[in-house]
Amino acid sequence: MNVIPKPILIKGAVGIALLLVAFLGGFMSRGSGDRGHETHGASAETPESEVWTCSMHPQFKLPGPGKCPICFMDLIPLVVDADDDAGPRELTVSENAALLMEIETAPVERRFVETEVRMVGKVTVDETRLSHITAWVPGRLERLFVDYTGISVTEGDHMVVLYSPELLSAQEELLQAIQAAEALKRSDVDVVRASADATVEAAREKLRLWGLTGEQIEAVEKRGKAEDRVTIYAPTGGVVVGMDAREGMYVKTGTRIYTIADLSQVWVNLEAYESDLAWLRYGQAVVFTAEAYPGETFKGQITFIHPVLDETTRTVKVRVNVSNEDGRLKPGMFVRAAASAKVATSGRVMDASLAGKWISPMHPEVIKDGPGACDVCGMDLVPAESLGFVGAEPTEEDKPLVIPATAPLLTGTRAVVYVALPDREKPTFEGREIVLGPRAGDDYMVKEGLAEGERVVTRGAFKIDAELQIRAKPSMMSPEVGGRGSEVGS
């Protein structure tokens, strides 16, 4: 019984010399045994066609017996059969062997494939629906009617009482301009009267630009007396989400007092893996569920795909606009979303509702049958095809070439499939390197290497590859395509 020695770390010229001595010693000992048999009249010459190899390292093939230079195991004769006449990446097996290997095949097809992209994210405030109440003139905040965040307000609600000496002076200017205009009405000079009226309008405009409403300016004129305090009203309705000032504070022009958010429409910011970006398009429909409402689904549209990848999470932010008239979606809620896509060639998405349509590049909810302008922002509409959607009448060329996901053997850098060769007496399979596109569910899209109608192995490909490795032929682990001679030492 031979004992396999432990692997030896070989370094330098001395180690190489020892390796050659061990190898040649095994070869000479086996050869001397053969010569001993010859002395007894038994012919044991090795046929010229016989090849010896190692069962653990089949890449070594020698013309005679000996020891493997790596593991020092005895070489074994390599059985040469009719398959040697096949191509370098071909394997021919008997019918019974094919049955024992449980090999299954499937055709390469051209058809549309569907996939579903799953994402997670949170509900956030729609930044386009944020408004701020700021101080238009310097002064002191005498009173804040809203003294904590979360309160809902409507347009026109009183928010702040502001004391401002500048506003007091501006009101006095208006009252004096009105008195001067009244006195000059009896003047015979038209230019003087027009100048007085223009002064009055300028004083009114100054107050309006400083935040007073038309009703407030009219009240000052009727009262005939200036006030040192003015009330600031809400410019829009919504929820107070920010409070940046307190009563008694002195503020400058532009100091922010409140932030109001209109939550009738919200954003859902999702995280999509970079491998899923091929299936996501602007304007695409998204459905999602919220933790607060299990079993209930909400819908929205993709309005923005961030152009920069997050290097920490390896994800891209995808923004979805969602109507929230009932206010059930709260900013900060966790959601799980899914976007379905029917994929055509080059990763284009099939969407019947957008076929042949024109979309606003800023507001995807604006969809029209023909060119025009966006009803919201006025930008020109663009064809849906320019955003990656298939046209109104998809052709046969729009169908991608697909194979089952179980067919390719992936090495990390290459993809290998085994193709069943037709018109052969025995089952014959050929290994072929292909270029894969993105995965769509249970299928892979194929860019190069296969033709429609060919049959690829979907079950048993590893067994075929293992047999090729034993026969020292190119396999998924060896990218060379040359003959068996070029595989020695690979």
XYZ file of C-alpha atoms in Angstrom:
490
model
C 0.000 0.000 0.000
C 1.505 3.308 -1.130
C 1.579 6.125 1.391
C 0.988 9.571 -0.081
C 3.606 11.922 1.295
C 2.635 15.303 2.634
C 2.858 18.230 0.190
C 6.312 19.751 0.137
C 6.942 23.463 -0.330
C 9.504 23.678 -3.130
C 11.776 26.695 -3.320
C 14.831 27.522 -5.380
C 16.978 25.436 -7.698
C 17.642 22.783 -5.043
C 13.923 22.166 -4.623
C 13.421 21.852 -8.366
C 16.295 19.396 -8.544
C 14.806 17.286 -5.751
C 11.476 17.297 -7.571
C 13.086 16.059 -10.778
C 14.977 13.357 -8.887
C 11.773 12.138 -7.218
C 9.879 12.154 -10.485
C 12.610 10.441 -12.490
C 13.165 7.972 -9.652
C 9.557 6.868 -9.810
C 9.691 6.681 -13.577
C 12.950 4.662 -13.517
C 11.685 2.289 -10.831
C 8.574 1.585 -12.869
C 10.688 1.212 -15.991
C 13.122 -1.202 -14.272
C 10.166 -3.360 -13.240
C 9.073 -3.520 -16.831
C 12.549 -4.597 -17.909
C 12.494 -7.332 -15.243
C 9.378 -8.760 -16.821
C 11.048 -8.617 -20.211
C 13.846 -10.849 -18.926
C 11.235 -13.487 -18.216
C 9.990 -13.266 -21.803
C 6.868 -11.137 -21.069
C 6.454 -8.206 -23.454
C 5.253 -5.126 -21.536
C 6.154 -2.299 -23.856
C 4.013 0.790 -23.484
C 2.095 1.552 -26.668
C 3.062 4.791 -28.315
C -0.539 5.967 -28.125
C -0.858 5.334 -24.369
C -0.977 8.430 -22.137
C -0.475 8.508 -18.376
C -1.988 11.178 -16.134
C -2.689 11.997 -12.498
C -6.189 11.448 -11.182
C -5.840 14.577 -9.031
C -4.094 16.787 -11.578
C -5.272 15.689 -15.036
C -3.486 18.596 -16.742
C -0.275 16.543 -16.577
C -0.100 13.952 -19.375
C 3.052 11.898 -19.886
C 3.978 9.116 -22.326
C 4.803 6.635 -19.536
C 4.127 5.727 -15.907
C 5.692 7.571 -12.989
C 4.835 9.975 -10.172
C 2.775 13.165 -10.263
C 5.185 16.110 -9.839
C 2.684 17.886 -7.569
C 1.169 15.282 -5.247
C 3.539 12.337 -5.974
C 0.646 9.954 -6.622
C 1.164 7.151 -9.115
C 0.115 8.103 -12.608
C -2.698 6.138 -14.187
C -3.262 5.314 -17.852
C -5.644 7.658 -19.589
C -8.296 5.715 -21.440
C -8.464 6.946 -24.991
C -11.831 6.418 -26.655
C -13.650 7.675 -29.682
C -14.361 10.988 -27.959
C -10.765 12.005 -28.608
C -11.789 12.708 -32.188
C -14.288 15.319 -30.953
C -13.550 19.021 -30.652
C -11.547 20.429 -27.739
C -14.684 21.496 -25.848
C -16.948 18.655 -26.926
C -18.022 15.634 -24.903
C -19.713 12.573 -26.363
C -21.412 10.095 -24.048
C -23.544 7.035 -24.552
C -27.310 7.065 -24.264
C -27.123 5.211 -20.959
C -24.539 7.638 -19.610
C -26.711 10.589 -20.571
C -29.615 9.039 -18.687
C -27.471 8.413 -15.616
C -26.220 12.005 -15.710
C -29.869 13.196 -15.762
C -29.098 15.788 -18.407
C -31.915 18.158 -19.339
C -31.918 20.795 -22.065
C -34.040 23.798 -23.019
C -34.205 25.840 -26.226
C -32.735 29.320 -26.653
C -35.744 31.556 -27.226
C -36.651 35.077 -28.248
C -39.362 36.394 -25.954
C -40.163 39.212 -23.586
C -39.202 38.524 -19.996
C -40.654 39.999 -16.858
C -38.847 40.868 -13.674
C -39.677 42.481 -10.370
C -37.325 44.855 -8.600
C -37.753 44.983 -4.836
C -36.665 48.033 -2.865
C -36.977 49.517 0.610
C -37.158 53.121 1.689
C -38.911 55.819 3.672
C -41.622 58.421 3.208
C -40.260 61.976 3.123
C -41.600 65.487 2.596
C -42.023 66.688 -0.978
C -39.355 69.381 -1.188
C -41.245 71.217 -3.929
C -44.150 71.725 -1.512
C -42.169 73.328 1.290
C -42.730 77.013 2.117
C -41.118 79.278 4.690
C -42.425 82.203 6.686
C -39.613 84.722 7.052
C -39.248 88.225 8.389
C -39.528 90.676 5.498
C -38.413 93.573 7.690
C -36.265 93.778 10.834
C -38.112 93.785 14.129
C -39.103 91.923 17.283
C -41.459 88.924 17.457
C -44.205 90.084 19.787
C -46.306 86.927 19.529
C -46.217 83.532 17.831
C -49.695 82.085 17.353
C -48.211 78.672 16.453
C -45.853 77.727 19.240
C -45.014 74.084 18.392
C -44.481 71.945 15.277
C -47.046 69.532 13.874
C -49.962 71.973 13.785
C -51.956 72.091 10.555
C -52.623 75.569 9.184
C -54.564 76.877 6.222
C -53.697 79.668 3.841
C -54.390 83.052 5.443
C -54.124 81.931 9.079
C -52.460 84.521 11.337
C -49.030 83.297 12.416
C -46.897 86.112 13.889
C -47.254 89.588 15.377
C -44.149 91.601 14.520
C -43.056 94.965 15.956
C -41.044 96.905 13.389
C -40.028 100.581 13.449
C -39.337 100.375 9.696
C -42.942 99.351 9.027
C -44.123 102.199 11.226
C -42.093 104.670 9.152
C -43.360 103.159 5.896
C -46.976 103.555 7.045
C -46.327 107.179 7.970
C -44.885 107.754 4.503
C -48.057 106.346 2.959
C -50.339 108.543 5.078
C -48.306 111.648 4.292
C -48.307 110.824 0.582
C -52.101 110.445 0.678
C -52.479 113.831 2.439
C -50.227 115.471 -0.125
C -52.148 113.931 -3.006
C -55.446 115.167 -1.532
C -54.052 118.664 -1.210
C -52.782 118.689 -4.791
C -56.053 117.532 -6.342
C -57.051 121.209 -6.723
C -53.835 121.975 -8.551
C -54.097 123.089 -12.180
C -50.783 121.374 -13.042
C -51.367 117.824 -14.244
C -47.737 116.842 -13.701
C -47.905 117.719 -10.026
C -51.077 115.702 -9.493
C -49.644 112.703 -11.347
C -46.446 112.891 -9.282
C -48.418 112.893 -6.036
C -50.481 109.906 -7.113
C -47.321 108.037 -8.106
C -45.849 108.719 -4.657
C -48.924 107.176 -3.037
C -48.697 104.055 -5.202
C -44.984 103.707 -4.419
C -45.679 103.864 -0.670
C -48.378 101.223 -1.012
C -46.076 98.970 -3.032
C -43.363 99.319 -0.415
C -45.721 98.078 2.297
C -46.891 95.242 0.078
C -43.307 94.140 -0.549
C -42.699 94.212 3.192
C -45.415 91.640 3.809
C -48.612 93.579 4.374
C -51.697 92.329 2.597
C -53.981 94.537 0.557
C -56.550 94.499 3.339
C -53.963 95.620 5.874
C -52.840 98.523 3.696
C -56.437 99.551 3.127
C -57.078 99.437 6.898
C -54.137 101.790 7.499
C -55.515 104.254 4.978
C -59.016 104.173 6.485
C -57.721 104.459 10.027
C -55.409 107.292 9.124
C -52.980 106.216 11.779
C -49.892 104.022 11.589
C -49.439 100.974 13.782
C -46.113 99.767 15.137
C -47.173 96.117 15.063
C -48.165 94.029 12.057
C -49.591 90.510 11.714
C -47.975 88.004 9.331
C -50.298 85.422 7.731
C -49.626 81.928 6.346
C -48.866 82.094 2.608
C -50.041 78.487 2.081
C -51.690 75.618 3.905
C -49.957 72.594 5.343
C -48.284 71.270 8.464
C -45.762 73.272 10.456
C -42.667 71.051 10.346
C -40.109 73.614 11.469
C -40.067 76.383 14.077
C -36.894 78.452 14.001
C -37.791 81.416 16.206
C -39.300 82.200 19.608
C -41.317 85.015 21.065
C -39.266 88.057 21.975
C -36.512 87.382 19.458
C -35.181 90.213 17.331
C -35.056 89.147 13.682
C -33.388 90.513 10.584
C -34.712 90.640 7.073
C -34.867 87.058 5.790
C -34.777 85.337 9.190
C -36.779 82.103 8.989
C -39.620 81.811 11.480
C -41.676 78.800 10.322
C -41.419 75.986 7.760
C -44.695 74.680 6.359
C -45.003 71.438 4.374
C -47.913 70.521 2.136
C -48.358 66.786 2.810
C -51.115 66.241 0.251
C -48.338 64.781 -1.878
C -45.196 63.114 -0.484
C -41.996 61.557 -1.730
C -40.952 57.962 -1.163
C -37.166 57.659 -1.310
C -36.189 54.073 -2.158
C -32.832 52.289 -2.269
C -32.188 50.245 -5.425
C -29.172 47.967 -5.889
C -26.938 48.827 -8.817
C -27.658 45.442 -10.410
C -31.364 46.386 -10.623
C -30.915 49.726 -12.358
C -31.346 48.130 -15.785
C -35.026 47.570 -15.036
C -35.896 51.008 -13.628
C -37.111 53.906 -15.758
C -38.386 57.422 -15.231
C -42.191 57.415 -15.125
C -42.401 53.722 -14.195
C -45.192 52.619 -11.842
C -44.244 51.442 -8.345
C -46.380 49.744 -5.699
C -45.418 49.658 -2.038
C -46.670 48.746 1.398
C -46.202 50.556 4.700
C -45.613 49.001 8.087
C -48.516 51.025 9.486
C -51.033 49.542 7.029
C -50.266 45.827 6.514
C -51.987 44.246 3.544
C -52.729 47.594 1.897
C -50.852 48.787 -1.187
C -50.079 52.299 -2.406
C -49.047 53.410 -5.876
C -46.715 56.036 -7.268
C -44.419 56.902 -10.166
C -40.651 57.115 -10.423
C -39.798 60.783 -10.841
C -36.054 60.757 -10.257
C -33.155 58.283 -10.284
C -30.129 59.700 -8.533
C -27.115 59.992 -10.858
C -24.576 59.098 -8.130
C -24.133 55.685 -6.479
C -23.762 55.453 -2.715
C -20.374 53.755 -2.299
C -21.171 52.595 1.228
C -24.452 50.779 0.540
C -23.849 50.197 -3.217
C -27.353 51.487 -3.877
C -28.931 54.316 -5.852
C -31.733 56.489 -4.521
C -34.973 56.272 -6.478
C -37.665 58.846 -5.801
C -41.380 58.139 -6.167
C -44.160 60.747 -6.103
C -47.253 59.611 -4.200
C -50.612 61.308 -3.705
C -51.475 61.640 -0.014
C -54.749 63.544 0.098
C -55.955 61.643 3.159
C -52.678 62.246 5.002
C -52.195 58.603 5.967
C -48.586 58.470 4.816
C -46.394 60.174 7.390
C -42.824 61.335 6.678
C -40.409 58.835 8.188
C -42.571 55.739 7.600
C -40.709 52.617 6.441
C -41.980 51.079 3.182
C -41.286 48.054 0.976
C -41.720 48.640 -2.733
C -41.692 46.665 -5.973
C -41.424 47.787 -9.585
C -42.442 45.336 -12.317
C -40.932 45.527 -15.777
C -41.481 43.647 -19.012
C -38.084 43.792 -20.646
C -37.173 44.035 -24.318
C -33.755 44.156 -26.024
C -31.056 46.478 -24.654
C -32.852 46.585 -21.318
C -35.743 48.675 -22.625
C -38.950 48.430 -20.637
C -42.335 47.513 -22.089
C -45.196 49.613 -20.707
C -48.485 49.555 -22.587
C -49.738 52.703 -20.853
C -46.710 54.702 -22.070
C -46.361 53.254 -25.565
C -46.351 56.108 -28.075
C -46.967 58.723 -25.373
C -45.235 61.996 -24.573
C -44.070 62.638 -20.995
C -42.976 65.670 -19.025
C -39.282 65.343 -18.061
C -40.028 66.981 -14.694
C -43.542 65.766 -13.863
C -44.191 62.166 -15.031
C -47.865 62.397 -14.135
C -48.268 64.688 -17.160
C -48.712 62.250 -20.086
C -50.148 63.258 -23.458
C -50.814 61.606 -26.786
C -48.670 64.070 -28.698
C -45.990 66.735 -28.307
C -46.707 69.831 -26.269
C -45.795 71.582 -23.032
C -46.023 70.382 -19.431
C -49.101 71.714 -17.663
C -47.106 72.212 -14.456
C -43.703 73.598 -15.408
C -44.140 74.463 -19.085
C -41.228 72.306 -20.270
C -41.488 70.549 -23.628
C -42.746 66.965 -23.458
C -40.431 64.183 -24.668
C -41.285 60.832 -26.336
C -41.529 57.836 -24.029
C -39.028 56.008 -26.259
C -36.336 58.546 -25.314
C -36.736 57.483 -21.682
C -36.084 53.789 -22.438
C -39.559 52.512 -23.250
C -40.463 50.368 -26.273
C -42.569 51.965 -28.988
C -46.263 51.499 -29.559
C -45.819 48.437 -31.790
C -42.924 46.244 -30.587
C -41.369 44.166 -33.346
C -39.844 40.700 -33.277
C -36.412 42.317 -32.957
C -37.515 43.883 -29.675
C -37.707 40.414 -28.117
C -34.474 39.579 -26.281
C -32.603 36.264 -26.586
C -33.052 34.436 -23.270
C -31.985 31.189 -21.605
C -32.974 29.666 -18.250
C -30.974 30.950 -15.289
C -29.852 27.373 -14.510
C -28.050 27.000 -17.843
C -24.879 29.113 -17.492
C -21.950 28.150 -15.281
C -20.590 31.379 -13.815
C -16.938 31.698 -12.817
C -17.040 35.325 -11.779
C -15.418 36.555 -14.979
C -16.916 34.251 -17.604
C -20.127 32.424 -18.371
C -20.066 28.951 -19.960
C -22.999 26.970 -21.298
C -23.115 23.496 -22.784
C -24.985 23.221 -26.053
C -26.480 19.936 -27.242
C -25.158 19.399 -30.783
C -27.810 18.132 -33.216
C -27.446 15.369 -35.797
C -25.003 13.288 -33.748
C -25.214 9.510 -33.305
C -24.563 9.841 -29.576
C -25.405 12.686 -27.195
C -22.726 15.317 -27.742
C -22.343 18.546 -25.857
C -20.154 21.520 -26.682
C -18.918 24.045 -24.122
C -19.295 27.624 -25.215
C -18.404 30.932 -23.616
C -21.178 33.497 -23.930
C -21.809 37.105 -22.955
C -24.750 37.454 -20.594
C -26.966 40.448 -20.109
C -28.829 41.180 -16.876
C -30.856 38.536 -15.106
C -34.636 38.852 -15.299
C -36.332 36.541 -12.819
C -35.661 32.938 -13.848
C -33.985 33.900 -17.123
C -30.794 35.460 -18.364
C -30.645 37.748 -21.361
C -27.918 36.708 -23.833
C -25.909 39.293 -25.740
C -23.457 37.056 -27.638
C -22.579 33.400 -28.157
C -25.915 31.691 -28.827
C -28.501 31.566 -31.570
C -32.239 31.104 -31.388
C -33.287 27.450 -31.514
C -30.120 25.957 -30.009
C -30.594 23.773 -26.958
C -28.585 24.456 -23.815
C -28.086 22.120 -20.872
C -30.138 23.282 -17.895
C -29.431 20.296 -15.642
C -26.253 18.246 -15.489
C -23.916 20.950 -16.803
C -21.591 20.523 -13.820
C -21.302 16.798 -14.537
C -20.347 17.469 -18.150
C -17.819 20.076 -17.054
C -16.311 17.715 -14.472
C -15.868 15.007 -17.103
C -14.104 17.470 -19.388
C -11.774 18.427 -16.554
C -10.926 14.759 -15.938
C -10.123 14.380 -19.626
C -7.927 17.501 -19.419
C -10.083 19.368 -21.892
C -11.071 23.033 -21.725
C -13.830 23.595 -19.158
C -15.367 26.423 -17.206
C -12.096 26.709 -15.277
C -9.889 27.028 -18.380
C -10.655 29.762 -20.910
C -8.315 28.449 -23.609
C -10.005 27.130 -26.711
C -7.070 25.312 -28.314
C -6.534 21.568 -28.678
C -5.656 19.166 -25.905
C -1.960 19.705 -26.427
C -2.230 23.399 -25.583
C -3.945 22.578 -22.263
C -0.877 20.906 -20.716
C 0.232 22.903 -17.711
C -2.803 25.174 -17.836
